[in-house]
Structure formats: C-alpha cells, structure tokens
C-alpha cells in the first residue's frame, strides 16, 4: 500500500537510563539511520511519527517528532502510536538494562568502587509485534559477530516481517557513521545486501524492498 494515508512509525537514536541526575547508561547510536528512514517515508507523502531518543539532529520536515529519553518513555509513546500505524520500523538502539533505582541526588565519590544493579528493560519491538494486526513490523539487528544467524533468530523470536542486520564492528559504517552497510532478511527467508552507502540511500533501499518503488 502506498496511499498518502499510509502511516509509518519510526524510532531512532539511543535511550538513556539514569543512575542519578547527571549520569546515565546509553550507547553510541547517533539516530542518523532512523532520521533518514523518517525522511524517506515523509518524501513518499506518508504520515510519519518519529519517536526519538536524545540526538543532535534536526527533525526531518513533514514528520511528527516525539522526543523521549528512557526505554520506558519510548515504550509508552510507541504503544500510543502503534495501533494506528501501518508500518513500524524500530531503528532505535534501546538500552537493554537500566539501573534498578535512580538516585534523586548526585552520587558522591565516597568509596573506591561502586556496584550498580541493573534490570532488563522491556523489549518494545517484541511486545508490539506480538500484538500486531495489520501492521508490518521491521527490526534492526546490531551485531558484531554471526550477523546473519543472530538477525534470523531475532526475526523469528520477535515475530517480525523484516529485519535489517548491520555489522557494527565494521569501520566507517553503522552506529555513528554517515554510511551504512546492511543485509535485509524477510520473514519468507529471502535476504538482500546493500551498501556501504549513505544512510539516505540505505533508507530508500529498505522502503523500496519492503513496499516497492515510490
Ligand atoms: N529493541 C527493543 N527493545 C529493547 C531492545 C531492543 O525494541 N529493549 C529492538 C531494537 O530497536 C531493534 C531490535 O529490537 O529493532 C534488536 O535490537 P538489538 O539491540 O540488535 O538486539 P536485542 O534484542 O537487544 O538483543 P542483543 O542485545 O542480545 O543482541
């Protein structure tokens, strides 16, 4: 479907899981891939909601931007937007763990070592995809090894229609770079590689592969 009332929900960037008011656990995601996807989706005249963790990027034009900080914020925003979307692309690098508690005051440097207890965050994509009706669900798999095997496992375990695998150990592509190199796997078993190429071209490749040409 490519009608102008087609609705796309894209997530981008990292999440932050705070230990105290000034310290947090996060990751190196720049948000560039998710923003490129949102921009490519808006260029197709789709209705686009972009749920973004903290990044230093200008919002693409024609996109509704929802800023979030934590994995829990991202989950609640996505839960509100998911029922009315036709395509979910979960590009965000959601933190897998968060501190069990967040101190209200800055932790003072009193001891030689500090133990921090972490608990798992909920898997947003898995939870949403388990409730999908008409939606197409697309995940990303950031891997450093056994890229294809891990990506195929995530595709199955999270009940996805497509997964975009990228090898984040390769120099010059991936999380913080302007370029990406991906392999797209479908639920039906096909896979296609693309790149290295600018993230805007990778975004076009992903949308074209999933929903056909503009
Ligand atoms: N994801 C999510 N919620 C989480 C963790 C991940 O929705 N708490 C989504 C990501 O946005 C991505 C996909 O799940 O689309 C895979 O994320 P990735 O970090 O590659 O893998 P994990 O499932 O977290 O597994 P692992 O860290 O063991 O590779």
Tab-separated table of C-alpha atoms and ligand atoms in Angstrom:
chain	number	residue	atom	x	y	z
A	1	UNK	CA	0.000	0.000	0.000
A	2	UNK	CA	1.363	3.443	-0.927
A	3	UNK	CA	-1.606	5.728	-0.364
A	4	UNK	CA	-0.997	9.118	1.253
A	5	UNK	CA	-2.925	7.964	4.347
A	6	UNK	CA	-0.336	5.248	4.932
A	7	UNK	CA	1.101	5.716	8.413
A	8	UNK	CA	4.643	4.909	9.447
A	9	UNK	CA	6.104	4.823	12.959
A	10	UNK	CA	9.906	5.065	13.154
A	11	UNK	CA	12.071	5.002	16.268
A	12	UNK	CA	15.591	6.410	16.322
A	13	UNK	CA	18.596	7.124	18.478
A	14	UNK	CA	19.641	5.763	21.856
A	15	UNK	CA	17.758	5.762	25.138
A	16	UNK	CA	19.246	6.993	28.418
A	17	UNK	CA	18.813	5.129	31.669
A	18	UNK	CA	19.689	7.414	34.560
A	19	UNK	CA	21.721	6.360	37.585
A	20	UNK	CA	21.471	9.795	39.205
A	21	UNK	CA	20.547	13.277	37.901
A	22	UNK	CA	23.792	13.644	35.922
A	23	UNK	CA	24.821	10.098	34.986
A	24	UNK	CA	23.213	7.607	32.662
A	25	UNK	CA	23.757	4.362	30.731
A	26	UNK	CA	23.392	4.735	26.982
A	27	UNK	CA	25.033	3.758	23.699
A	28	UNK	CA	26.685	5.256	20.628
A	29	UNK	CA	23.606	5.482	18.385
A	30	UNK	CA	23.540	8.833	16.527
A	31	UNK	CA	19.959	8.485	15.272
A	32	UNK	CA	21.078	9.115	11.670
A	33	UNK	CA	19.630	5.882	10.245
A	34	UNK	CA	16.227	6.370	11.893
A	35	UNK	CA	16.066	10.028	10.813
A	36	UNK	CA	16.975	9.023	7.242
A	37	UNK	CA	14.151	6.450	7.289
A	38	UNK	CA	11.663	9.015	8.618
A	39	UNK	CA	12.768	11.471	5.943
A	40	UNK	CA	12.449	8.882	3.148
A	41	UNK	CA	9.000	7.902	4.443
A	42	UNK	CA	7.868	11.561	4.528
A	43	UNK	CA	9.142	12.020	0.952
A	44	UNK	CA	6.625	9.318	-0.030
A	45	UNK	CA	3.916	11.534	1.476
A	46	UNK	CA	3.202	9.040	4.236
A	47	UNK	CA	2.103	10.209	7.649
A	48	UNK	CA	5.247	9.770	9.771
A	49	UNK	CA	5.663	9.672	13.551
A	50	UNK	CA	9.297	9.705	14.623
A	51	UNK	CA	9.957	8.662	18.228
A	52	UNK	CA	13.469	9.767	19.024
A	53	UNK	CA	15.848	9.342	21.914
A	54	UNK	CA	18.311	12.197	22.638
A	55	UNK	CA	20.251	13.017	19.437
A	56	UNK	CA	21.847	16.110	17.853
A	57	UNK	CA	19.841	16.062	14.624
A	58	UNK	CA	17.285	18.444	13.151
A	59	UNK	CA	13.884	16.805	12.695
A	60	UNK	CA	13.142	15.976	9.039
A	61	UNK	CA	10.415	18.144	7.536
A	62	UNK	CA	6.939	16.695	7.280
A	63	UNK	CA	7.453	14.410	10.271
A	64	UNK	CA	5.771	14.482	13.717
A	65	UNK	CA	8.609	14.275	16.221
A	66	UNK	CA	8.112	12.750	19.681
A	67	UNK	CA	11.140	13.227	21.920
A	68	UNK	CA	11.746	10.589	24.578
A	69	UNK	CA	14.588	9.824	26.973
A	70	UNK	CA	14.254	6.399	28.570
A	71	UNK	CA	13.241	2.985	27.206
A	72	UNK	CA	10.082	3.231	29.322
A	73	UNK	CA	9.217	6.629	27.712
A	74	UNK	CA	9.839	5.174	24.275
A	75	UNK	CA	7.636	2.201	25.040
A	76	UNK	CA	4.690	4.267	26.264
A	77	UNK	CA	4.891	6.653	23.267
A	78	UNK	CA	5.135	3.771	20.793
A	79	UNK	CA	2.224	1.987	22.479
A	80	UNK	CA	0.022	5.029	21.835
A	81	UNK	CA	1.069	5.335	18.187
A	82	UNK	CA	1.327	1.672	17.173
A	83	UNK	CA	-2.382	0.755	16.841
A	84	UNK	CA	-2.935	3.324	14.069
A	85	UNK	CA	0.316	2.766	12.159
A	86	UNK	CA	0.705	0.530	9.099
A	87	UNK	CA	4.469	0.126	9.309
A	88	UNK	CA	6.684	0.086	12.405
A	89	UNK	CA	10.429	0.483	11.864
A	90	UNK	CA	12.195	0.039	15.166
A	91	UNK	CA	15.599	1.542	14.440
A	92	UNK	CA	16.293	2.858	17.956
A	93	UNK	CA	19.135	1.392	19.992
A	94	UNK	CA	17.026	0.781	23.083
A	95	UNK	CA	19.004	0.160	26.274
A	96	UNK	CA	18.631	-3.467	27.328
A	97	UNK	CA	19.293	-2.690	31.004
A	98	UNK	CA	18.608	0.164	33.397
A	99	UNK	CA	19.624	0.858	36.987
A	100	UNK	CA	17.178	-0.769	39.411
A	101	UNK	CA	16.767	2.632	41.029
A	102	UNK	CA	17.694	6.219	40.148
A	103	UNK	CA	19.197	8.333	42.950
A	104	UNK	CA	17.473	11.695	43.392
A	105	UNK	CA	20.778	13.326	44.322
A	106	UNK	CA	24.167	13.111	42.629
A	107	UNK	CA	26.104	10.106	43.920
A	108	UNK	CA	29.181	11.360	45.797
A	109	UNK	CA	32.596	9.796	45.334
A	110	UNK	CA	32.957	8.163	48.745
A	111	UNK	CA	34.349	4.726	48.033
A	112	UNK	CA	36.959	3.005	45.840
A	113	UNK	CA	34.409	1.022	43.882
A	114	UNK	CA	30.727	1.251	43.156
A	115	UNK	CA	28.367	-1.600	42.394
A	116	UNK	CA	25.382	-0.817	40.231
A	117	UNK	CA	22.436	-3.192	39.950
A	118	UNK	CA	20.793	-3.266	36.569
A	119	UNK	CA	17.497	-4.787	35.493
A	120	UNK	CA	16.305	-5.633	32.000
A	121	UNK	CA	14.115	-3.140	30.164
A	122	UNK	CA	11.106	-4.482	28.289
A	123	UNK	CA	11.665	-5.452	24.638
A	124	UNK	CA	9.449	-2.840	22.960
A	125	UNK	CA	9.559	-4.375	19.492
A	126	UNK	CA	8.794	-7.876	20.708
A	127	UNK	CA	5.867	-6.628	22.794
A	128	UNK	CA	4.365	-4.571	19.943
A	129	UNK	CA	4.921	-7.221	17.257
A	130	UNK	CA	3.185	-9.800	19.453
A	131	UNK	CA	0.057	-7.587	19.270
A	132	UNK	CA	0.235	-6.686	15.588
A	133	UNK	CA	-2.874	-6.901	13.427
A	134	UNK	CA	-2.436	-5.252	10.019
A	135	UNK	CA	0.974	-3.686	10.823
A	136	UNK	CA	4.251	-4.618	9.144
A	137	UNK	CA	6.994	-4.789	11.781
A	138	UNK	CA	10.631	-4.165	10.919
A	139	UNK	CA	13.509	-4.507	13.364
A	140	UNK	CA	17.204	-3.746	13.263
A	141	UNK	CA	19.887	-6.126	14.449
A	142	UNK	CA	23.143	-4.528	15.543
A	143	UNK	CA	25.700	-7.336	15.634
A	144	UNK	CA	29.456	-7.760	15.949
A	145	UNK	CA	29.597	-11.465	15.060
A	146	UNK	CA	27.500	-14.231	13.454
A	147	UNK	CA	25.465	-11.385	11.940
A	148	UNK	CA	23.148	-13.482	9.746
A	149	UNK	CA	22.404	-16.123	12.370
A	150	UNK	CA	21.655	-13.561	15.082
A	151	UNK	CA	19.487	-11.496	12.728
A	152	UNK	CA	17.450	-14.511	11.601
A	153	UNK	CA	16.929	-15.527	15.237
A	154	UNK	CA	15.672	-12.017	16.140
A	155	UNK	CA	13.340	-12.049	13.121
A	156	UNK	CA	11.774	-15.292	14.398
A	157	UNK	CA	11.808	-14.592	18.147
A	158	UNK	CA	10.304	-11.097	17.794
A	159	UNK	CA	7.648	-12.138	15.224
A	160	UNK	CA	8.906	-9.624	12.629
A	161	UNK	CA	8.186	-9.273	8.930
A	162	UNK	CA	11.662	-7.939	8.123
A	163	UNK	CA	14.940	-7.371	9.893
A	164	UNK	CA	17.814	-5.123	8.871
A	165	UNK	CA	21.136	-6.526	10.055
A	166	UNK	CA	24.222	-4.407	10.370
A	167	UNK	CA	27.694	-5.375	11.428
A	168	UNK	CA	28.582	-2.694	13.973
A	169	UNK	CA	32.189	-3.896	14.230
A	170	UNK	CA	32.996	-2.651	10.684
A	171	UNK	CA	34.858	0.666	10.484
A	172	UNK	CA	33.177	3.564	8.676
A	173	UNK	CA	29.648	2.150	8.736
A	174	UNK	CA	26.942	1.657	11.348
A	175	UNK	CA	26.051	3.355	14.589
A	176	UNK	CA	27.782	6.739	14.473
A	177	UNK	CA	28.804	6.878	10.812
A	178	UNK	CA	27.141	8.651	7.861
A	179	UNK	CA	27.177	5.416	5.862
A	180	UNK	CA	25.700	2.018	6.497
A	181	UNK	CA	26.029	-1.452	5.070
A	182	UNK	CA	23.062	-3.724	5.683
A	183	UNK	CA	21.541	-7.073	4.911
A	184	UNK	CA	17.750	-7.227	4.855
A	185	UNK	CA	16.039	-10.509	5.780
A	186	UNK	CA	12.376	-11.225	5.122
A	187	UNK	CA	10.074	-13.474	7.083
A	188	UNK	CA	9.833	-15.683	4.000
A	189	UNK	CA	13.581	-16.371	4.008
A	190	UNK	CA	14.959	-14.038	1.310
A	191	UNK	CA	17.914	-11.776	2.025
A	192	UNK	CA	19.451	-8.854	0.105
A	193	UNK	CA	22.584	-6.855	0.858
A	194	UNK	CA	23.076	-3.124	0.295
A	195	UNK	CA	25.976	-0.728	0.832
A	196	UNK	CA	28.250	0.640	2.051
A	197	UNK	CA	26.235	3.700	1.091
A	198	UNK	CA	24.949	6.938	2.646
A	199	UNK	CA	22.177	6.300	5.171
A	200	UNK	CA	19.692	8.197	2.953
A	201	UNK	CA	20.301	5.613	0.192
A	202	UNK	CA	20.078	2.750	2.688
A	203	UNK	CA	16.738	4.147	3.890
A	204	UNK	CA	15.442	4.222	0.291
A	205	UNK	CA	16.651	0.651	-0.235
A	206	UNK	CA	14.807	-0.529	2.889
A	207	UNK	CA	11.492	1.178	1.998
A	208	UNK	CA	11.718	0.071	-1.645
A	209	UNK	CA	12.417	-3.541	-0.633
A	210	UNK	CA	9.522	-3.626	1.821
A	211	UNK	CA	6.853	-1.650	-0.037
A	212	UNK	CA	8.033	-1.274	-3.623
A	213	UNK	CA	9.160	1.788	-5.612
A	214	UNK	CA	7.893	5.324	-4.833
B	1	LIG	N1	14.643	-3.495	20.849
B	1	LIG	C1	13.512	-3.059	21.528
B	1	LIG	N2	13.514	-3.008	22.892
B	1	LIG	C2	14.610	-3.376	23.592
B	1	LIG	C3	15.768	-3.818	22.909
B	1	LIG	C4	15.755	-3.861	21.534
B	1	LIG	O1	12.508	-2.718	20.886
B	1	LIG	N3	14.582	-3.310	24.932
B	1	LIG	C5	14.613	-3.567	19.362
B	1	LIG	C6	15.607	-2.667	18.650
B	1	LIG	O2	15.050	-1.395	18.367
B	1	LIG	C7	15.884	-3.445	17.362
B	1	LIG	C8	15.721	-4.900	17.795
B	1	LIG	O3	14.937	-4.878	18.993
B	1	LIG	O4	14.939	-3.172	16.356
B	1	LIG	C9	17.015	-5.631	18.048
B	1	LIG	O5	17.816	-4.881	18.924
B	1	LIG	P1	19.313	-5.328	19.267
B	1	LIG	O6	19.893	-4.337	20.215
B	1	LIG	O7	20.051	-5.640	17.994
B	1	LIG	O8	19.110	-6.727	19.957
B	1	LIG	P2	18.479	-7.195	21.327
B	1	LIG	O9	17.117	-7.732	21.059
B	1	LIG	O10	18.591	-6.104	22.349
B	1	LIG	O11	19.420	-8.415	21.684
B	1	LIG	P3	21.021	-8.446	21.947
B	1	LIG	O12	21.336	-7.148	22.676
B	1	LIG	O13	21.195	-9.661	22.788
B	1	LIG	O14	21.683	-8.543	20.603
